C-alpha positions as MATLAB code, in Angstrom:
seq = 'XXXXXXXXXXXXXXXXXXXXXXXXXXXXXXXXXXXXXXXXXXXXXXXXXXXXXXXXXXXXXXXXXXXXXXXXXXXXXXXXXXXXXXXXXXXXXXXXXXXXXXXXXXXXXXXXXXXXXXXXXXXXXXXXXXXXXXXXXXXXXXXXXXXXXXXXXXXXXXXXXXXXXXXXXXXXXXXXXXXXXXXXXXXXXXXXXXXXXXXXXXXXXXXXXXXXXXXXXXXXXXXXXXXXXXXXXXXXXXXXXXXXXXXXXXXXXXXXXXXXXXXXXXXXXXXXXXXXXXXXXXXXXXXXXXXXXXXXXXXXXXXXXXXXXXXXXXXXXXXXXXXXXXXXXXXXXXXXXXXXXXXXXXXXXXXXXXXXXXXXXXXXXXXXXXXXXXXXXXXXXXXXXXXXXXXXXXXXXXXXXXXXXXXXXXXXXXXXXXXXXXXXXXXXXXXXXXXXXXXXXXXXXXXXXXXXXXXXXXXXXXXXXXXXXXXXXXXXXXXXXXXXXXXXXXXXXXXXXXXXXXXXXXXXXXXXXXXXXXXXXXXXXXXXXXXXXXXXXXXXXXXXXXXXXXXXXXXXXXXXXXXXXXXXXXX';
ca = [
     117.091  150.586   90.135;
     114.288  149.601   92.188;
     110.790  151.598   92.956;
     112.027  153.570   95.709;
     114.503  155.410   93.397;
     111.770  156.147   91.203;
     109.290  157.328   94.359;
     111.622  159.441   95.935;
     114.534  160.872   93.903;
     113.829  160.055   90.039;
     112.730  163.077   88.005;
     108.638  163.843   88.904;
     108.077  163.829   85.377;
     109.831  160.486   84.702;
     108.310  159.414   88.170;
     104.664  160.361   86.967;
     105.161  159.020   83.165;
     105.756  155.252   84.973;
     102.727  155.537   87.382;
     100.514  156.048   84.620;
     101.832  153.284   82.763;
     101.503  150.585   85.557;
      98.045  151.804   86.247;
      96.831  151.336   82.421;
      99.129  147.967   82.556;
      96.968  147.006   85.709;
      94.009  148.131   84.167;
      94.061  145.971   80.820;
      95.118  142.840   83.194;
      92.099  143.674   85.662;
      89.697  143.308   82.692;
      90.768  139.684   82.105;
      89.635  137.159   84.125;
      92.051  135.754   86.978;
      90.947  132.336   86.784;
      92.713  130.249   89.806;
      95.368  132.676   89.857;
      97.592  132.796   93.434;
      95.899  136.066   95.194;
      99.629  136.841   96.110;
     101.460  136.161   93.619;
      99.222  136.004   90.418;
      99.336  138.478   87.711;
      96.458  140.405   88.673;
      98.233  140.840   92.566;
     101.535  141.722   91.037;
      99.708  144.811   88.601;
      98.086  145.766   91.669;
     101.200  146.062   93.497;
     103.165  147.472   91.453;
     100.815  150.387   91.185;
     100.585  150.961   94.799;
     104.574  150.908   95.006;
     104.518  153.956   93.174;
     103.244  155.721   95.781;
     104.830  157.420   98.565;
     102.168  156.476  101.249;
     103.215  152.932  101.041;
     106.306  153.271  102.032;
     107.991  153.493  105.463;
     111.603  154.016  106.739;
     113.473  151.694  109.443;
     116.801  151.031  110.160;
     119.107  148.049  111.243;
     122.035  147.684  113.234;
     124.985  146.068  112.182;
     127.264  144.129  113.744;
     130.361  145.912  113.816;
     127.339  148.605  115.993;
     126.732  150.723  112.334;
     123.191  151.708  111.618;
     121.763  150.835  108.319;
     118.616  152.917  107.193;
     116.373  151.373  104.474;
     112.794  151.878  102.883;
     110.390  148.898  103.456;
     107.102  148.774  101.258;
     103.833  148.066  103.450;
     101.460  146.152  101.206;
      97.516  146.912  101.850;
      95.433  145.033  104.277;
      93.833  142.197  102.303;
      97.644  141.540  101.045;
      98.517  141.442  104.449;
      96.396  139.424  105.505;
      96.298  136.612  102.819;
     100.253  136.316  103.402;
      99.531  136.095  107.052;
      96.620  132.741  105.951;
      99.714  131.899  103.805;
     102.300  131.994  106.102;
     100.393  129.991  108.985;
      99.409  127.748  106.140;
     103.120  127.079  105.236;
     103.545  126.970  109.153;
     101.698  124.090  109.805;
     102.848  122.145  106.715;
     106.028  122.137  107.496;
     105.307  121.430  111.144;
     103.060  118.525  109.844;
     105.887  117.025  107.549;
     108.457  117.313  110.646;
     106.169  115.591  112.391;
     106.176  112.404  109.998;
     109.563  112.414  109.530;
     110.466  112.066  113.112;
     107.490  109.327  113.448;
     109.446  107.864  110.771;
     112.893  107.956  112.211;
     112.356  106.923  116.007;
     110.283  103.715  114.103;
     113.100  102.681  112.149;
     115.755  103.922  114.394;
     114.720  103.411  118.379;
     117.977  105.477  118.791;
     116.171  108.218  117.919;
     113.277  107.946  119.012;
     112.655  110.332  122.195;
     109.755  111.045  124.780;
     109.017  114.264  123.077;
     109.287  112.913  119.525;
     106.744  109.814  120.836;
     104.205  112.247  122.885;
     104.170  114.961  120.678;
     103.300  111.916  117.610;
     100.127  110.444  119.555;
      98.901  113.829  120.238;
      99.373  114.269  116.466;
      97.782  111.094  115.549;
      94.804  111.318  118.051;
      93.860  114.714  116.028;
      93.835  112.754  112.191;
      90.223  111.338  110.850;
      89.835  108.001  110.943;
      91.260  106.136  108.496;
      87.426  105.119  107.501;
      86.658  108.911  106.418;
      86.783  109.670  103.077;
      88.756  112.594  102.154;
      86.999  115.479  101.566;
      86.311  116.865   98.342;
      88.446  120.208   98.763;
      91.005  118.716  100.472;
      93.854  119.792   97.946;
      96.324  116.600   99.089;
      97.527  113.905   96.666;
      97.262  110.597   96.930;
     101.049  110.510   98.567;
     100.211  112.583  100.793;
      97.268  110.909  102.390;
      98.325  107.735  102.114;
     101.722  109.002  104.132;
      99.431  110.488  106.839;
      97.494  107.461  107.570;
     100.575  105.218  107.223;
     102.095  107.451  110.154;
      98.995  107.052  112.138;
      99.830  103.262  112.261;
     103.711  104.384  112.796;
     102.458  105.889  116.256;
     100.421  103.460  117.135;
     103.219  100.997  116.778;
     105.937  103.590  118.316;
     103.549  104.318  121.059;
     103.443  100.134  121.769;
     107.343  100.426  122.050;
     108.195  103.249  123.508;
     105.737  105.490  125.187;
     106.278  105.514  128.874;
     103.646  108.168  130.287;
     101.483  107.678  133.259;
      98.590  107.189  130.789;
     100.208  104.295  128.976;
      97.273  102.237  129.585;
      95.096  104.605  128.099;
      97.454  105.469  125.170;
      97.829  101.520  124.528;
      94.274  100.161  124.090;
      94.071  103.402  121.084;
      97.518  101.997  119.914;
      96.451   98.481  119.694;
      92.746   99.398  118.186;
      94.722  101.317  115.158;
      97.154   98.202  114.728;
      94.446   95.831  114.742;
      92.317   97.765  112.409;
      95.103   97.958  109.940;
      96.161   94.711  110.083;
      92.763   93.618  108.857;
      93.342   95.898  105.940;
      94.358   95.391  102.217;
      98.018   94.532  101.778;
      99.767   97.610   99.111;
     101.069   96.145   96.245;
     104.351   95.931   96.846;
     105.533   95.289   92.790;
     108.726   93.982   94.420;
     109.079   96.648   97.081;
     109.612   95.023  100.348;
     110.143   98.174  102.672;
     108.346   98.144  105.738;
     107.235  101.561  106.080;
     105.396  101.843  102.633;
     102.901   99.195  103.930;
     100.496   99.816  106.750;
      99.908   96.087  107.495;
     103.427   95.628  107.540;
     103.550   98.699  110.272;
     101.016   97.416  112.195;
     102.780   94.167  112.442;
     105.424   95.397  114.054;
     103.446   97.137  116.165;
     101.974   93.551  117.851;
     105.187   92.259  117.684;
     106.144   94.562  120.322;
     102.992   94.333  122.335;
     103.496   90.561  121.628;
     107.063   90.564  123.172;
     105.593   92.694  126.637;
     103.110   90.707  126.990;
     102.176   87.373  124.791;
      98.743   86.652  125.182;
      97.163   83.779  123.112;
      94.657   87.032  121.232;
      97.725   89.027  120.008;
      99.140   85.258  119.208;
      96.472   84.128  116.849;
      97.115   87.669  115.253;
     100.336   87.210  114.351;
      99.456   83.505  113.260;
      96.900   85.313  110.689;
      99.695   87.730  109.623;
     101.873   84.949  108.445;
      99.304   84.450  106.065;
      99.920   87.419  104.174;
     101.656   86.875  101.229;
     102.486   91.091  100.953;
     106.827   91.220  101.330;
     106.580   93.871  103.713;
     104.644   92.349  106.058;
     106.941   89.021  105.520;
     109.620   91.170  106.516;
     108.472   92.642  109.540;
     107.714   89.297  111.101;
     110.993   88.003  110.145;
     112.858   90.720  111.977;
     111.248   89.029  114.747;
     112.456   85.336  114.508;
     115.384   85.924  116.717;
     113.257   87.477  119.360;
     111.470   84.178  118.850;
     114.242   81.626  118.709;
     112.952   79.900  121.739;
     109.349   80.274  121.188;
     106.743   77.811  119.590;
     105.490   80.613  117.544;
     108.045   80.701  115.015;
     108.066   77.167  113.469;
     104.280   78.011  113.229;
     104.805   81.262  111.670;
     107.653   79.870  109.207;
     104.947   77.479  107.962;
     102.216   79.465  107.792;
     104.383   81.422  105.615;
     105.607   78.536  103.489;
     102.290   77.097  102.766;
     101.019   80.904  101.969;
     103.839   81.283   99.256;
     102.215   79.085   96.895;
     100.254   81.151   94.960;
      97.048   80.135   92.535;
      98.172   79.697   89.257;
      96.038   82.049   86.687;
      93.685   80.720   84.486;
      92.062   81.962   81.479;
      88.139   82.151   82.456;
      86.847   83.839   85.413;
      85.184   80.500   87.142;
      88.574   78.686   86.639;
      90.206   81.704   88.788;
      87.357   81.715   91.410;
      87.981   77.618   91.447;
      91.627   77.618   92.234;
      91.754   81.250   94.215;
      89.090   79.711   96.316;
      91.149   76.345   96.943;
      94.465   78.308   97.464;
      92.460   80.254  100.283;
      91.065   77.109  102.015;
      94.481   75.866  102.014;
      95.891   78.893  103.989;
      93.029   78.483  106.346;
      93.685   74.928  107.137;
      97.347   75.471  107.428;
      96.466   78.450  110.029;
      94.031   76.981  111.929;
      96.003   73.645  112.082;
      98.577   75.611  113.882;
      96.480   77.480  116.413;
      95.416   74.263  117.489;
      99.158   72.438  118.192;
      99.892   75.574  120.024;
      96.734   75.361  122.079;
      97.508   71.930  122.863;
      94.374   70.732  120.992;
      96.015   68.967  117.735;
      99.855   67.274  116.850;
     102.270   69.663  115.314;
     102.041   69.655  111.458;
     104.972   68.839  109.017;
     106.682   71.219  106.920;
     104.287   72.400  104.022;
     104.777   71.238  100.562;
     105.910   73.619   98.036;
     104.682   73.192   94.275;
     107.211   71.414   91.841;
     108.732   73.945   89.688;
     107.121   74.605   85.968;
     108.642   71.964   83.383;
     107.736   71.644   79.770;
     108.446   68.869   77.170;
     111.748   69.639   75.579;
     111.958   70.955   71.760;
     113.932   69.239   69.108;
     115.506   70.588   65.772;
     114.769   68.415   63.312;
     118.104   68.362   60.391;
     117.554   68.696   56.692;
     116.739   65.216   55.290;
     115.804   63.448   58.310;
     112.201   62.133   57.315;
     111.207   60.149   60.775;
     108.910   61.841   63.069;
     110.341   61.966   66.716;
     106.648   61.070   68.572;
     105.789   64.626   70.754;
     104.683   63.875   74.374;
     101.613   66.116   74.873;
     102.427   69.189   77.425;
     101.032   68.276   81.006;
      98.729   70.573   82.725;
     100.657   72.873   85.095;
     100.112   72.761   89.046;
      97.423   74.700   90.224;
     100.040   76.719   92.299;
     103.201   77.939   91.738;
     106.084   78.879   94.318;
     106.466   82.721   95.123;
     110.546   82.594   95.236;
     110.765   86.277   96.089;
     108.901   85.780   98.938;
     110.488   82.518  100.140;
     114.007   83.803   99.806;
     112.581   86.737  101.930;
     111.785   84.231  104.566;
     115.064   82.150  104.293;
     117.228   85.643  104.680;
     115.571   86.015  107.868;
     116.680   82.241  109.092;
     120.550   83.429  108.825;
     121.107   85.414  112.402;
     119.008   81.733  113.691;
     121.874   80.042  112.979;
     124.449   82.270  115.560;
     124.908   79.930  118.485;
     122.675   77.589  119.631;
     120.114   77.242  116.789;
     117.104   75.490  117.583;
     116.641   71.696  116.361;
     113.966   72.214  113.731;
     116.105   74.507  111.676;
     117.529   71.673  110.085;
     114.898   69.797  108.995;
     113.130   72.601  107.525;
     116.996   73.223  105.875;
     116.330   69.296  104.670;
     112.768   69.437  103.863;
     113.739   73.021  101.681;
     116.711   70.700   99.980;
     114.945   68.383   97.538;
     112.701   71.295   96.034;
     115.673   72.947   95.910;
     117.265   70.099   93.626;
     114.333   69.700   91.750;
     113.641   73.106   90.701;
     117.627   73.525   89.192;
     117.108   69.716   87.732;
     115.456   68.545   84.793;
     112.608   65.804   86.100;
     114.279   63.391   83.025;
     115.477   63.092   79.549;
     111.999   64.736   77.763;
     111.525   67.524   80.024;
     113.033   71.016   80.540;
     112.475   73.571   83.147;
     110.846   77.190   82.646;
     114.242   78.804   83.625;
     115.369   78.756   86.902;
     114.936   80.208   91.062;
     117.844   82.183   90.689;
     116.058   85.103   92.948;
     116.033   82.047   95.539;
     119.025   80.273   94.572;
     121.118   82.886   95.615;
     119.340   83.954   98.742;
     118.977   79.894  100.044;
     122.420   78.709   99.443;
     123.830   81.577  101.264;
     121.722   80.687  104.007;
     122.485   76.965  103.708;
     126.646   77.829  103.616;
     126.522   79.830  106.773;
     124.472   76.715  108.285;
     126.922   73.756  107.060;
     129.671   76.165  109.179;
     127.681   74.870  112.334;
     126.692   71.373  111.541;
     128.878   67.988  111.471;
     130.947   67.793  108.276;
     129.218   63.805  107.701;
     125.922   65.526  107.989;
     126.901   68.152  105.628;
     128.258   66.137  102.769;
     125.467   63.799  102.839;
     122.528   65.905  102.509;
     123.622   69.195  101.060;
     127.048   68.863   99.793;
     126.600   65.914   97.775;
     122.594   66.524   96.184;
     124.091   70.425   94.936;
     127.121   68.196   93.054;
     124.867   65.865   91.277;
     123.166   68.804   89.410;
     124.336   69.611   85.580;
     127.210   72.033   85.748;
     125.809   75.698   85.350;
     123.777   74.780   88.064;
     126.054   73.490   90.321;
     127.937   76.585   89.544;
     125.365   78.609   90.673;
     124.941   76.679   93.521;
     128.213   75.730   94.722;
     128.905   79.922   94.361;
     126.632   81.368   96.621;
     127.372   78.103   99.093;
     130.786   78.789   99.670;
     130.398   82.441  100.288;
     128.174   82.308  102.785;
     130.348   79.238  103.957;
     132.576   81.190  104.247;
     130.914   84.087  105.726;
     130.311   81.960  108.688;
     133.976   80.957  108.367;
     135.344   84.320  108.810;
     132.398   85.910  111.286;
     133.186   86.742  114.576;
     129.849   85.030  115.893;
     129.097   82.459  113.996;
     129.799   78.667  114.688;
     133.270   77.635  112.907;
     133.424   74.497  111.400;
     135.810   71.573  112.884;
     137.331   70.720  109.339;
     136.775   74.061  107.105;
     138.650   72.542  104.061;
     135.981   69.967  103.585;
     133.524   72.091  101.556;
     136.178   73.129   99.033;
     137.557   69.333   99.018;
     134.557   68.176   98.306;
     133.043   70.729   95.588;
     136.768   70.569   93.963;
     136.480   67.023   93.160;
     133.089   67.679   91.112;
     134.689   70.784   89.885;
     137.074   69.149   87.699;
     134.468   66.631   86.019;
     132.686   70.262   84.490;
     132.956   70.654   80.960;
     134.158   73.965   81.670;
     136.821   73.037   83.716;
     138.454   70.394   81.254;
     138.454   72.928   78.471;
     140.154   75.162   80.259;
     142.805   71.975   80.762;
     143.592   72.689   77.414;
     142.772   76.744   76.457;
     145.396   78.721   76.906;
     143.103   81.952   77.712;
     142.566   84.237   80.532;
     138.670   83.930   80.540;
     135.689   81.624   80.730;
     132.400   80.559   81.039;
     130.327   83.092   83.387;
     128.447   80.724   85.658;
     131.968   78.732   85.711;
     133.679   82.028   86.422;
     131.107   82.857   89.797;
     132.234   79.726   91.144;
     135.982   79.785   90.732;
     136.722   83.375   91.857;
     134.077   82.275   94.877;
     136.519   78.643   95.134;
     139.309   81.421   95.358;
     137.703   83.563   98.250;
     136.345   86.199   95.959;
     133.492   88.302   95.976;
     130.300   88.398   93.652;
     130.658   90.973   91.000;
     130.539   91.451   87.123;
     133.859   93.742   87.380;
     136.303   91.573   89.917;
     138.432   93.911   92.672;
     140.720   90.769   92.264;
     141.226   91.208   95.955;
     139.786   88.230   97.525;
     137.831   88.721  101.109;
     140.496   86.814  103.334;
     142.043   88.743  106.057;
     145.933   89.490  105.502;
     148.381   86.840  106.421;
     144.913   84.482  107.208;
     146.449   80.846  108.217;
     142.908   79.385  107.332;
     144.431   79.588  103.762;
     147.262   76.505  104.776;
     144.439   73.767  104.990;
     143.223   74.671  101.776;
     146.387   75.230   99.610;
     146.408   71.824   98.381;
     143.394   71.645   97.092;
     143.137   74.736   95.195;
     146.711   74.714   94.002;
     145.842   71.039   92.488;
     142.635   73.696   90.922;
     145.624   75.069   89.123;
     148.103   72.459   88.124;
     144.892   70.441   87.063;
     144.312   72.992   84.728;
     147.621   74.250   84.138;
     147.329   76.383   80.741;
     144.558   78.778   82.343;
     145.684   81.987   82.976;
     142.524   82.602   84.344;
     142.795   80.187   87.459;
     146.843   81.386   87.456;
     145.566   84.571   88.280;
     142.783   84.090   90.825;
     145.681   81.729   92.340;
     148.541   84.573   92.488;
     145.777   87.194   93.795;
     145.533   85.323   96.871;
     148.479   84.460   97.415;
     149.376   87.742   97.626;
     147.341   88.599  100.324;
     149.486   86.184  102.587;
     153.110   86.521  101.476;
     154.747   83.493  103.880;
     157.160   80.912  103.845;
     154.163   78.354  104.487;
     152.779   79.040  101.241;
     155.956   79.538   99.138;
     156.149   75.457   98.118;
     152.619   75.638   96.753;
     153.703   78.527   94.561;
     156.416   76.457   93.090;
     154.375   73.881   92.304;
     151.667   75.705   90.522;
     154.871   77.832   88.743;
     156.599   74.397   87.832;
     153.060   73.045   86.440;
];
């Protein structure tokens, strides 16, 4: 029963007993103090109103009309003025929240959508933005916002300024431009956010604002907005690295981008930390100087005022001398090389596999010529940094973060290059490595070899069986690979595994679909059954390789096929 009932048809008595008991309830809860209670719906408002429910006055009838044209009466209590009037404040305040939040959203969208992104949606955001303080004004002390919050706000001022670039079209576009570009030039000049491995665009306002002058860059490239990119490139941040590199197609053709790729290679060696304060000021300092040589070196090929520098060098990869167990009884000292002081810098890998992911839609059709020399000037570190330096030295693990990302890249290349050229300086350097890392390597080649392979844009390769010739014959000298000559067993090694299921057109994956990623009834598979069937009858007590074998040649059940099965059956 609610407080009508007890208003209007309870018992007077019963009616009168509960009155007085909400008003001495409100009364003991009015002596205590409200504190930063809500004036709505706080304890103190909710005595209050309870009180004044009870009373006749404060009620009023109205009616509604159904559907089906049936007339429903009901009671409706009118709270007092001041009630009134803070859920009015409250309402209006809820009102423009929302209408705020909307507003961000759809800045966000039509940025990272242009599909979305409409007239309305793009005027209605610059009248927004024009409104917002400056990002130099400090928020004010009452102003009841997290951090989250503000920082979203003048993140979506930048997302106008950069949506405005792209897609405003008003008669004022002039006007509306010079504001756009003085916000995206003001944040670009401003601290990176730590990104702690987040490389999202839209979390980053320097990342934002960069693709902001990539747009006014692509309308209209003036040397200024140039040399502003250039200084971009510099940033080490993984947002911002992203947002340039969605741009390197746009750029395929243009001088910028070699000079932006390097930039961004010689900015991904970082200063190695030291352990007093003047050593980190020494080698900070130096990395900096560095970056502003490797910058300004570029601004002045592309103004015509210097030659065109060579691909930056990238630190070797950390070694250390290798330990030795020493067994019971064996009294002569093996003589301990002393530890060499590391490099000053050490390669960022995150961030250079960032870069490298962004080389890969480069490669559809005509690529330009440099792409493979940087490809052959990336090679060797490559090596290196999977490749112990000699016999006394071991490495601090491994690039795996840029293993994977680089020999993907390099796979989908070798699809487009001459098979000669391909053998000798990719092919061959990844199958003189020790064997878990040329199963690492040879992995992550072949599927995005195969990538390429299978595309419907990519170049295809004149002889496709090559790659898989070729890595077969280093194949069988792995350690792995003769054991299993002589296991009968349906598993093995996990780096050894990666590379056969990927030898056997198979995804990446811990848990295997055993369906490999070659179109049914694919006749790409003829030219290299041989070579993977002599994978199986090489190895012939492996039920591991029987089974990647029969999974794929079930996905192309034809009479071409059928005298490879017999012979791995008959082995």
């Amino acid at each position: 029963m609610g407080f009508p009932y007890y208003v209007f048809d309870a018992n007077p008595e019963l009616t009168e007993a509960l009155r007085k008991s909400l008003e001495q309830a409100r009364n003991e809860i009015w002596q205590r103090p409200s504190g930063n209670e809500d004036p709505i719906q706080g304890l103190h408002a909710l005595a209050n109103r309870a009180v004044r429910m009870m009373d006749s006055v404060n009620w009023q009838s109205g009616s509604h009309e159904g559907e089906d044209g049936s007339t429903v009466n009901f009671l409706q209590y009118v709270p007092d003025p001041d009630e009134q009037r803070l859920i009015a404040e409250k309402s209006a305040e809820v009102a423009a929240s929302t209408r705020h939040f909307n507003i961000r959203a759809g800045i966000e969208l039509a940025l990272t959508d242009p599909e979305r992104s409409t007239p309305e949606i793009v005027a209605d955001g610059v009248a927004w933005a024009r409104q917002q303080p400056d990002d130099g004004v400090p928020v004010a002390e009452n102003d009841d916002r997290d951090k989250f919050e503000v920082d979203w706000d003048r993140r979506a001022i930048v997302m106008v300024a950069a949506l405005a670039a792209r897609d405003y079209r008003g008669d004022d576009r002039t006007e509306i431009l010079a504001w756009a570009e003085d916000v995206l030039d003001r944040a670009a000049k401003g601290p990176p956010r730590e990104s702690h491995g987040n490389n999202q665009i839209i979390y980053d306002k320097v990342a934002i604002a960069a693709l902001g002058l990539i747009t006014i860059y692509r309308e209209n490239p003036t040397v200024a907005v140039r040399n502003k990119l250039l200084a971009l490139a510099a940033n080490r941040s993984l947002p911002v690295t992203n947002a340039l590199g969605g741009a390197f197609v746009d750029w395929k053709t243009d001088k910028i981008l070699p000079a932006i790729i390097r930039i961004m290679l010689a900015s991904s060696s970082y200063p190695r930390r030291r352990d007093t304060e003047s050593e980190k000021q020494v080698v900070e300092q130096a990395h900096a100087q560095r970056v502003e040589e490797a910058v300004a070196a570029e601004l002045a090929w592309l103004s015509g005022q210097g030659e065109k520098p060579g691909w930056p060098t990238l630190p070797p990869w950390l070694t250390r001398p290798k330990r030795y167990r020493q067994l019971p009884g064996f009294t002569a000292e093996k003589p301990r090389k002393r530890r060499a002081e590391p490099p000053d810098a050490y390669a960022s890998e995150r961030r250079l596999g960032e870069i490298v992911a962004h080389l890969i839609p480069l490669t559809v059709g005509t690529f330009p010529g440099w792409l493979v020399s940087l490809t052959e000037h990336l090679m060797p570190w490559t090596i290196a940094a999977n490749a112990s330096e000699d016999q006394e030295h071991e490495h601090e693990g491994r690039p795996f973060t840029w293993n994977g990302t680089f020999y993907d890249y390099l796979g989908i290349l070798c699809a487009a290059l001459p098979n000669e050229q391909v053998m000798k300086s990719f092919v061959q350097p990844i199958s003189e490595l020790g064997d878990e890392a040329f199963h690492d390597g040879m992995a992550s080649l072949l599927r995005g070899f195969d990538r390429a392979v299978l595309s419907s844009n990519a170049t295809k390769p004149a002889y496709p069986a090559a790659m898989r010739i070729a890595l077969a014959k280093r194949l069988k000298n792995t350690r792995n690979y003769q054991h299993l000559n002589w296991r009968k067993e349906f598993t093995t090694e996990s780096h050894a595994a990666d590379a056969l299921t990927a030898m056997f057109f198979q995804r990446s994956g811990i848990l295997q679909t055993r369906r490999p990623s070659v179109p049914d009834n694919w006749d790409g598979l003829d030219a290299v059954m041989p070579t993977l069937t002599g994978l199986v009858t090489g190895a012939a007590s492996s039920g591991y390789l029987a089974v990647l074998f029969l999974d794929l040649i079930e996905t192309s059940p034809r009479p071409a096929l059928v005298p490879y099965l017999v012979e791995a059956l008959g082995a």
